[in-house]
Coordinates of C-alpha atoms in Angstrom, one line a residue:
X1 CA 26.1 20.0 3.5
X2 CA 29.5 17.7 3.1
X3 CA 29.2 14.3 2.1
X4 CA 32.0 13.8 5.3
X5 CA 28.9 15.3 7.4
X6 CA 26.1 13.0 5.9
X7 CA 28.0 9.8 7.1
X8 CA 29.0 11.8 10.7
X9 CA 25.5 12.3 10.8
X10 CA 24.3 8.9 10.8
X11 CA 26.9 6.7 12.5
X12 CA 26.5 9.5 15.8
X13 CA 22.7 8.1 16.1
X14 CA 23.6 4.4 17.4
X15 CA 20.5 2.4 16.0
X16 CA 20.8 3.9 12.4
X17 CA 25.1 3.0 12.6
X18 CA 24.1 -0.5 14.1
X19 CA 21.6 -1.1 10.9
X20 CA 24.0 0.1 8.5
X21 CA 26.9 -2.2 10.2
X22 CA 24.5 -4.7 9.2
X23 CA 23.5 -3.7 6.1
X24 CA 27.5 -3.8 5.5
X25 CA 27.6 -7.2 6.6
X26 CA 24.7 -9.0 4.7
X27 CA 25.5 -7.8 1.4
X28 CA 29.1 -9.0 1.7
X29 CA 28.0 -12.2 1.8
X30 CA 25.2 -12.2 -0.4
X31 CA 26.8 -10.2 -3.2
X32 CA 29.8 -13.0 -2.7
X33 CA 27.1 -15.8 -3.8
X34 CA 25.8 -13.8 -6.4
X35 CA 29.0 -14.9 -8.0
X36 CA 29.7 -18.0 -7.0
X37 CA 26.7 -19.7 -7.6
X38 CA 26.6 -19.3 -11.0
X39 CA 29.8 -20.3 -11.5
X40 CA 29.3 -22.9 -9.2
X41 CA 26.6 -24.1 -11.5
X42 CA 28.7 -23.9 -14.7
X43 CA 31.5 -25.9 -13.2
X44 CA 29.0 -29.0 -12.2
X45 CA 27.0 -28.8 -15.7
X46 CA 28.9 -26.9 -17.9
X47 CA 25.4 -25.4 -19.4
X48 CA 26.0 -21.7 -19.7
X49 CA 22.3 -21.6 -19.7
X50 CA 21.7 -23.1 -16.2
X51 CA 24.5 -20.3 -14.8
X52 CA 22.8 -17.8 -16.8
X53 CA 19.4 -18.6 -14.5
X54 CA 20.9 -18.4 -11.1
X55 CA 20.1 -14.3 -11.2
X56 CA 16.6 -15.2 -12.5
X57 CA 16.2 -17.7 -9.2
X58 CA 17.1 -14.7 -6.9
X59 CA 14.8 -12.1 -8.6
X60 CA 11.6 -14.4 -9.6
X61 CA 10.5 -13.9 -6.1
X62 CA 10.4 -10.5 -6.4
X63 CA 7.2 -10.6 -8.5
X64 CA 5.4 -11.8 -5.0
X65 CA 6.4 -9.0 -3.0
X66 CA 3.1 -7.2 -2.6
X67 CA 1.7 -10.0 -0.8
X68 CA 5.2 -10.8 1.0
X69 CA 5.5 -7.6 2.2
X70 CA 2.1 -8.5 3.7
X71 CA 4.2 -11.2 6.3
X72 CA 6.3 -7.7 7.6
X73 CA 2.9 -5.9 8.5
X74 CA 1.6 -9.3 10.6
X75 CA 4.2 -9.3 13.6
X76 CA 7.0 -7.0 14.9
X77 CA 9.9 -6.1 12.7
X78 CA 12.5 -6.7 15.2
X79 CA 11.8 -10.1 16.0
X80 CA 11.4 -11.3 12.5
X81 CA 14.3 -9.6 11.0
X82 CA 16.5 -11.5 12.9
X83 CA 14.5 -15.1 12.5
X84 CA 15.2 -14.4 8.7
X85 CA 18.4 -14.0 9.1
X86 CA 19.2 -16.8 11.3
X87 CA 16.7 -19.2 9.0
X88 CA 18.4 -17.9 5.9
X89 CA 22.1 -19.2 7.6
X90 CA 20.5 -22.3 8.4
X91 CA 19.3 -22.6 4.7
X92 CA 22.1 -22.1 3.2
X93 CA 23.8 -24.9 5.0
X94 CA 21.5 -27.0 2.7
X95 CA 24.2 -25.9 -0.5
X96 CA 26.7 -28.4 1.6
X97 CA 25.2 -31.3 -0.1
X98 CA 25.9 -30.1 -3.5
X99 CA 28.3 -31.5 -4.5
X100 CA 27.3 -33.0 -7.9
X101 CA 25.3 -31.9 -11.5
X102 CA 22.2 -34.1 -10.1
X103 CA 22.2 -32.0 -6.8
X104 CA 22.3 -28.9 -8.5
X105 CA 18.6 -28.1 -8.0
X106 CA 19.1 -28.1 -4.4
X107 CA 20.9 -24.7 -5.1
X108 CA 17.7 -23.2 -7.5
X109 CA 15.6 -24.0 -4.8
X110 CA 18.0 -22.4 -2.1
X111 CA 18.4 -19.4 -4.5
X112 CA 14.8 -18.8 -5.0
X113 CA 14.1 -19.1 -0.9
X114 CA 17.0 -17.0 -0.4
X115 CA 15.2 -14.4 -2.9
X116 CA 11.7 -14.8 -1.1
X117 CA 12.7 -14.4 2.1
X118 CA 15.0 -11.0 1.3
X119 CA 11.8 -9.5 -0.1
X120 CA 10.0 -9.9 3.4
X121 CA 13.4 -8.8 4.9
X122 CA 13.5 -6.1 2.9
X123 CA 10.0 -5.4 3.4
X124 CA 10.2 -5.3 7.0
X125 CA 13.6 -3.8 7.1
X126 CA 12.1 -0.9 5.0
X127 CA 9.3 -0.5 7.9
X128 CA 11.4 -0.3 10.9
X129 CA 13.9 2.2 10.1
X130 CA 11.1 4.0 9.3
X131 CA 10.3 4.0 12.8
X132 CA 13.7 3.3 14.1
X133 CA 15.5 6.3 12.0
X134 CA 15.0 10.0 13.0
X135 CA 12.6 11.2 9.8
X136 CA 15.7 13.9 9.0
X137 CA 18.0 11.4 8.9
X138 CA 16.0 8.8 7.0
X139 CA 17.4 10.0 3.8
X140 CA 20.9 9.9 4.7
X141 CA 20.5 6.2 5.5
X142 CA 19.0 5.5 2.6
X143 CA 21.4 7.0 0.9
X144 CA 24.9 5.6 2.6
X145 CA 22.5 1.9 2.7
X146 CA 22.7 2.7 -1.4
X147 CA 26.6 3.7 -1.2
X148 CA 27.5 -0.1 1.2
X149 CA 25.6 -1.8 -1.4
X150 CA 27.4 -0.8 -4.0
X151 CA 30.6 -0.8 -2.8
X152 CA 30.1 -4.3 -1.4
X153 CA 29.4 -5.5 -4.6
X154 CA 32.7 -3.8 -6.1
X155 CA 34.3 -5.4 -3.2
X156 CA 32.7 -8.9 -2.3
X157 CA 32.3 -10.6 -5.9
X158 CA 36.3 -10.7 -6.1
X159 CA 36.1 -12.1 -3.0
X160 CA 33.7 -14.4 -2.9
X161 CA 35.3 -15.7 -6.9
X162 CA 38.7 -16.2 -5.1
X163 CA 37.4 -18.3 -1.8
X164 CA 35.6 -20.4 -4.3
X165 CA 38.6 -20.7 -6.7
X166 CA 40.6 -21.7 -2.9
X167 CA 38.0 -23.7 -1.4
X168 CA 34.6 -24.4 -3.0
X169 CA 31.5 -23.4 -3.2
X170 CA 30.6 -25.0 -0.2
X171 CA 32.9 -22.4 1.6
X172 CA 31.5 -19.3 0.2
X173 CA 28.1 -20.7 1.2
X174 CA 29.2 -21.1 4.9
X175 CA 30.6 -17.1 4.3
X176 CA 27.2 -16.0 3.6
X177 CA 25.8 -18.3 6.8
X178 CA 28.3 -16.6 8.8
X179 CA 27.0 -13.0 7.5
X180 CA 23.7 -14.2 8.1
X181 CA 24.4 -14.8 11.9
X182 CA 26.3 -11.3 12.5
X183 CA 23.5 -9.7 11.0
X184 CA 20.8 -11.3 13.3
X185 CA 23.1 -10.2 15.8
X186 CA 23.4 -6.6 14.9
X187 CA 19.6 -6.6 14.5
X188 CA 19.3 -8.0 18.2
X189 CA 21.1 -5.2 19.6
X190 CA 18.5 -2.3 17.9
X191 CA 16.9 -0.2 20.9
X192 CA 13.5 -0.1 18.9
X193 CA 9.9 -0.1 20.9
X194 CA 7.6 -1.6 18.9
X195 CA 3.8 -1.9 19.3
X196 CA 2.5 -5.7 18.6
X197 CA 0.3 -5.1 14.9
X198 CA -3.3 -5.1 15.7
X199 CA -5.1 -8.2 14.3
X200 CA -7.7 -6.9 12.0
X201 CA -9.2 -10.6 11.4
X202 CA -9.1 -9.4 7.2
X203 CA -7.5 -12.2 5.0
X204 CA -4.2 -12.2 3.5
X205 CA -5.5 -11.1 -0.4
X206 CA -7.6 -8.3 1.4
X207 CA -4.4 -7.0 3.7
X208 CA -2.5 -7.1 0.5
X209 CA -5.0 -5.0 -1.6
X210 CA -4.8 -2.7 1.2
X211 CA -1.3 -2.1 0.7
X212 CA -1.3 -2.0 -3.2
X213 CA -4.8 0.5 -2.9
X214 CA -2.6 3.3 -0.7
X215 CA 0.2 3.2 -2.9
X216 CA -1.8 3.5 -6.3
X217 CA -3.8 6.0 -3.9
X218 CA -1.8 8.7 -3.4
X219 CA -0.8 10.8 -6.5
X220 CA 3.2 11.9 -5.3
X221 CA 3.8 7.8 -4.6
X222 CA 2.5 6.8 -7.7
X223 CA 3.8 9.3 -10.3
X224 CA 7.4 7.9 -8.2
X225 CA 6.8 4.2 -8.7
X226 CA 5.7 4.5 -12.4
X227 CA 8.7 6.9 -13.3
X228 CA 11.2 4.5 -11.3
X229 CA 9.9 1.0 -12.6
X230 CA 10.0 2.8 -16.5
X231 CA 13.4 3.6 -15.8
X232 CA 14.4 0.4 -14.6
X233 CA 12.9 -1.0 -17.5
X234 CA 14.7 1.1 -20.0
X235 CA 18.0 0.9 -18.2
X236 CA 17.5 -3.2 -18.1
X237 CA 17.3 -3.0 -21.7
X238 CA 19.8 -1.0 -22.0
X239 CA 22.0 -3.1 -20.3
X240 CA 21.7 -5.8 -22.3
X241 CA 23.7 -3.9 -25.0
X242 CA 26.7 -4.1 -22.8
X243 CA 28.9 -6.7 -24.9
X244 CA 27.9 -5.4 -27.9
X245 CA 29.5 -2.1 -26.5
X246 CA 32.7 -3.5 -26.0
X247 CA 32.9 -5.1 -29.2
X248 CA 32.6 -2.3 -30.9
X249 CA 35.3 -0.8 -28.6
X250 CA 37.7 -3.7 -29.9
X251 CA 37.9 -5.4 -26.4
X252 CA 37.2 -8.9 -24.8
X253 CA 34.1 -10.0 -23.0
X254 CA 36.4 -9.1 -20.0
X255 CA 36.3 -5.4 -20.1
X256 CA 32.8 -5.3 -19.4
X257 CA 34.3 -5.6 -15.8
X258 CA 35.4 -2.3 -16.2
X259 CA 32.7 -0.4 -17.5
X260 CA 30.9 -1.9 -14.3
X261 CA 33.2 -0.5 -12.0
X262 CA 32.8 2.9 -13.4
X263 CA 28.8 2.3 -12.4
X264 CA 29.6 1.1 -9.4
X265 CA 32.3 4.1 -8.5
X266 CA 29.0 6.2 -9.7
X267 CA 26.9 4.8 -7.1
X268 CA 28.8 4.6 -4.4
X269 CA 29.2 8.4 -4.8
X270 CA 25.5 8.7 -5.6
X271 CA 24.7 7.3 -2.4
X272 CA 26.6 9.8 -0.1
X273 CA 25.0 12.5 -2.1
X274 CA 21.3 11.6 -2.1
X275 CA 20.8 12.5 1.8
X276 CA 21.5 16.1 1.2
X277 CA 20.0 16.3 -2.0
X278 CA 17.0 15.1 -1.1
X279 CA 16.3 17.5 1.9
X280 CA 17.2 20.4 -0.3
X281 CA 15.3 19.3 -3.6
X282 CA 12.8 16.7 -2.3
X283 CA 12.4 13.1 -4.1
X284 CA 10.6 14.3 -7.3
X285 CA 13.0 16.6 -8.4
X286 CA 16.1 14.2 -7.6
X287 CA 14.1 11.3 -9.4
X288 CA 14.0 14.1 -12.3
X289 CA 17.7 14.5 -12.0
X290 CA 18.6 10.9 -12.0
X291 CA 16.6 9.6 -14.3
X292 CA 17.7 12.5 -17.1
X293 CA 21.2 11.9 -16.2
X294 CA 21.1 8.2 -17.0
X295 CA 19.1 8.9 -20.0
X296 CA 22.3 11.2 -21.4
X297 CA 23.9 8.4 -20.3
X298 CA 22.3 5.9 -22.3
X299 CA 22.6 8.2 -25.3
X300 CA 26.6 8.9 -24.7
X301 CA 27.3 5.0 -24.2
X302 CA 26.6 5.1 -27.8
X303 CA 29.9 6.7 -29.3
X304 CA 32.4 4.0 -29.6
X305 CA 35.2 5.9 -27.3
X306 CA 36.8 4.2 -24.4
X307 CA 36.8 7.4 -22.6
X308 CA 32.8 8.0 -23.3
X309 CA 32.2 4.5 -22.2
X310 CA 33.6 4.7 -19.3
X311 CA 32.3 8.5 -18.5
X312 CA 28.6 7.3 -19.0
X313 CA 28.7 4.3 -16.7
X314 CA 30.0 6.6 -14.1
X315 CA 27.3 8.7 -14.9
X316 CA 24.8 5.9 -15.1
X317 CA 26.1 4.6 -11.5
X318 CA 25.4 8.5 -10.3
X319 CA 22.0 8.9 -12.0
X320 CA 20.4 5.4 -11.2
X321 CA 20.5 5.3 -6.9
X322 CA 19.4 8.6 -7.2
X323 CA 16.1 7.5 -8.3
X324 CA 15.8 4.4 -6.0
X325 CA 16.6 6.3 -2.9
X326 CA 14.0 8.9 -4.0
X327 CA 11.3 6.6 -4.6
X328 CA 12.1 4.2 -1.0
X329 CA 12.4 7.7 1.1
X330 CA 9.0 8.5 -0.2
X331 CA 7.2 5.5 0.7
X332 CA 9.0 5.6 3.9
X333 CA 7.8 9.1 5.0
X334 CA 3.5 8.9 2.9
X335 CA 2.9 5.7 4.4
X336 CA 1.9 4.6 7.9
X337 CA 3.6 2.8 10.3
X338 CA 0.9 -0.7 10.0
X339 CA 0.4 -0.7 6.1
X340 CA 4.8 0.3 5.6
X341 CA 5.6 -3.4 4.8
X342 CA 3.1 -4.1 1.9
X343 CA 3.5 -0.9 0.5
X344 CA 7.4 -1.2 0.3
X345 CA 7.2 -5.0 -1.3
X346 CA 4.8 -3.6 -3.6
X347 CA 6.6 -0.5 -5.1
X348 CA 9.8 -2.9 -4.8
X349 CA 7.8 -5.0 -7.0
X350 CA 6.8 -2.3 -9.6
X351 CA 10.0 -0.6 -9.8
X352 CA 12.5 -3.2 -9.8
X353 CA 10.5 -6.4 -11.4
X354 CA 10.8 -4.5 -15.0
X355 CA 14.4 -5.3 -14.8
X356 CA 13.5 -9.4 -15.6
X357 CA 11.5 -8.2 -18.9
X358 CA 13.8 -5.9 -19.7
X359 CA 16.7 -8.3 -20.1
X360 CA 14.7 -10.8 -21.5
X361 CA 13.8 -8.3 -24.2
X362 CA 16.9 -6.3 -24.6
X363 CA 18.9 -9.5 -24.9
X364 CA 16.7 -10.0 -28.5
X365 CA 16.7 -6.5 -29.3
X366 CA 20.6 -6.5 -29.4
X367 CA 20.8 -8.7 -31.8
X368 CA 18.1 -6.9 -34.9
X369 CA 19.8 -3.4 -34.0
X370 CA 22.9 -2.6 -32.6
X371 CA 24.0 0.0 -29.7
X372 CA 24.6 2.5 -31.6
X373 CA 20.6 2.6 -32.5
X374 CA 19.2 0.8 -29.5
X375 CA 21.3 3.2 -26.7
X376 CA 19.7 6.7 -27.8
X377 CA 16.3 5.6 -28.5
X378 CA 16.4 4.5 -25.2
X379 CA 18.3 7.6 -23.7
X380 CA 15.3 9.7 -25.3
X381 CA 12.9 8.2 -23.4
X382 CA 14.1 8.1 -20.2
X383 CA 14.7 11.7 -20.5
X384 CA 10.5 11.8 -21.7
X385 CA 10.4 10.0 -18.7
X386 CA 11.9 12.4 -16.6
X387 CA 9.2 14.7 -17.3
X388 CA 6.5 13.8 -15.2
X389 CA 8.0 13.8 -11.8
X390 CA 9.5 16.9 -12.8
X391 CA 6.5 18.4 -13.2
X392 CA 5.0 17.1 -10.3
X393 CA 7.6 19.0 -8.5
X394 CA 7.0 22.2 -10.3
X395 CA 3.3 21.8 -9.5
X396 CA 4.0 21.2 -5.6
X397 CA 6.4 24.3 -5.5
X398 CA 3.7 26.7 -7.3
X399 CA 1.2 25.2 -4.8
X400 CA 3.6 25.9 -1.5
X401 CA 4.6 29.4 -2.9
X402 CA 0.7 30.4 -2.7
X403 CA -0.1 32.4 0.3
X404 CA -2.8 32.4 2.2
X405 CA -4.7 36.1 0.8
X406 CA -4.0 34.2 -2.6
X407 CA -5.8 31.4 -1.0
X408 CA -8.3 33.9 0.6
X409 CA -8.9 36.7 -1.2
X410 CA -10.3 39.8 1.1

């Protein structure tokens, strides 16, 4: 199947084009701030290190999500969706009163809100396409949902750097607002019936469990989650080697804008792909795939070529989604409608919280060892990590191919 037809496929079905409209819409804007605001920061301070923690105030939240996600499972999705998204718009008006170094934690604690509040979003965004979304089209959107992303945030940084160059950061923060309230509007118009949760009268640490329990239950989620937040370690870490990378190539700081282009080209065609790959080859063989071919990756980033370099981010930006769509589309279609919420915040949580240690850690490793060590040991091991859902996908192949009289004997 084309990738041409993957995308027909999903815009003809109205709710899942009106989600990915939005989807379009809200990471504009938020990939704009991503920018901004730690520039922002390092024009008010000049503290590199202050800058340098405006990513860490966005993701810290994320290390919450199982019992987050539990907020998605306790009311309808609809309904809340679009009260985030107007109460995020209205929250980032608060970033009109900075306007000087003593108001700059006004935008940390906007940052780590804004971070919160898109885990239950994502949580509960996760849950109704779920229910919203045709089960043979749910990989498809999660796919082309990868591809926006990506190519908003190849798009909307440049933008959001050259309104804040123009205007401010005040004006990039009213952008995002406006995002914000197109989004809610989107959201409004979703023909989604939804049943009202039924109130179990269990507490919030007990509902959470719950959630945690099926995903740690179920043998095909978990091998998933543990392969995907290994790799998102090892790909974190191997991240951090980026400047070091480009030194050795002879360029500036500057080219690393480059190399992350490639990735991002990589993605954006990963994302179109992933649909039809995963109905053909299910999610534990396309994690498999992914996850070796970022390992290779890894391992070719290490010759000092320009050409290398930039093959092996494409690759990386291919490889990478792959595994994320594989591991969301799982959760989506093993887990029930009531418990979807928690158990998305927490495998968000397991998969994609690695990525704080692993820049912590990789940002010291880089400088005992350099790429050209670091890159292939960690290329080996994602490619050991590879294994495992590999072979859960042979093992669930030899199990379908039984038949019954092998089942049965006469």
């Amino acid at each position: 199947m084309t990738t041409s037809w993957t995308v027909v496929r999903v815009l003809r079905d109205r709710t899942a084009g009106l989600y990915l409209a939005g989807v379009v819409v809200s990471a504009f804007g938020t990939s704009s701030l991503w920018l901004a605001s730690g520039v922002w920061v390092k024009d008010l301070t000049g503290s590199d290190g202050l800058a340098a923690l405006c990513p860490l105030a966005l993701w810290a939240p994320t290390l919450a999500g199982p019992a987050l996600g539990t907020l998605a499972d306790r009311t309808r999705r609809r309904p809340l969706l679009v009260g985030l998204d107007l109460g995020l718009a209205g929250l980032l008006l608060v970033l009109l009163a900075v306007g000087s170094p003593g108001r700059v934690w006004l935008l940390f604690a906007v940052l780590f809100l804004y971070g919160a509040a898109d885990a239950v979003h994502d949580a509960a965004e996760s849950a109704l396409v779920a229910a919203a979304v045709g089960p043979d089209l749910l990989a498809d959107f999660n796919g082309l949902r990868m591809t926006v992303t990506e190519g908003m945030k190849l798009v909307a940084p440049l933008t959001g750097a050259a309104l804040y160059t123009a205007a401010g950061g005040r004006a990039v923060a009213c952008l995002d607002a406006v995002t914000f309230v197109v989004a809610a509007g989107l959201c409004a118009l979703l023909r989604v019936r939804e049943e009202p949760p039924v109130r179990s009268g269990d507490g919030w640490r007990r509902r959470t469990a719950e959630g945690v329990r099926h995903l740690w239950g179920q043998p095909e989620l978990r091998t998933l989650v543990r392969a995907g937040g290994t790799t998102m370690l090892l790909t974190s870490l191997g991240s951090a080697t980026v400047y070091a990378v480009v030194g050795r190539l002879g360029h500036s700081p500057a080219y690393t804008g480059v190399l992350y282009a490639a990735q991002g080209a990589g993605s954006v065609v990963a994302g179109l792909l992933a649909g039809p790959a995963l109905r053909r080859f299910g999610e534990h063989r396309c994690a498999a795939a992914g996850i070796a071919l970022t390992g290779a990756a890894a391992i070719a980033r290490a010759v000092p070529s320009d050409a290398t370099a930039l093959a092996s981010g494409a690759a990386a930006g291919l490889g990478l989604p792959c595994v994320l769509v594989a591991v969301l589309t799982a959760v989506q279609r093993r887990t029930p409608g009531p418990l979807l919420g928690r158990v998305t915040a927490t495998a968000g949580t397991l998969v994609l919280a690695p990525n704080v240690l692993g820049l912590a850690l990789g940002a010291g490793l880089v400088e005992l060892a350099g790429p050209g060590l670091l890159l292939p040991l960690y290329g080996v091991a994602l490619l050991l990590t590879a294994i495992a859902p590999a072979q859960r996908a042979a093992s669930a192949s030899r199990t379908a191919a039984r038949s019954p009289s092998d089942a049965n004997p006469a």
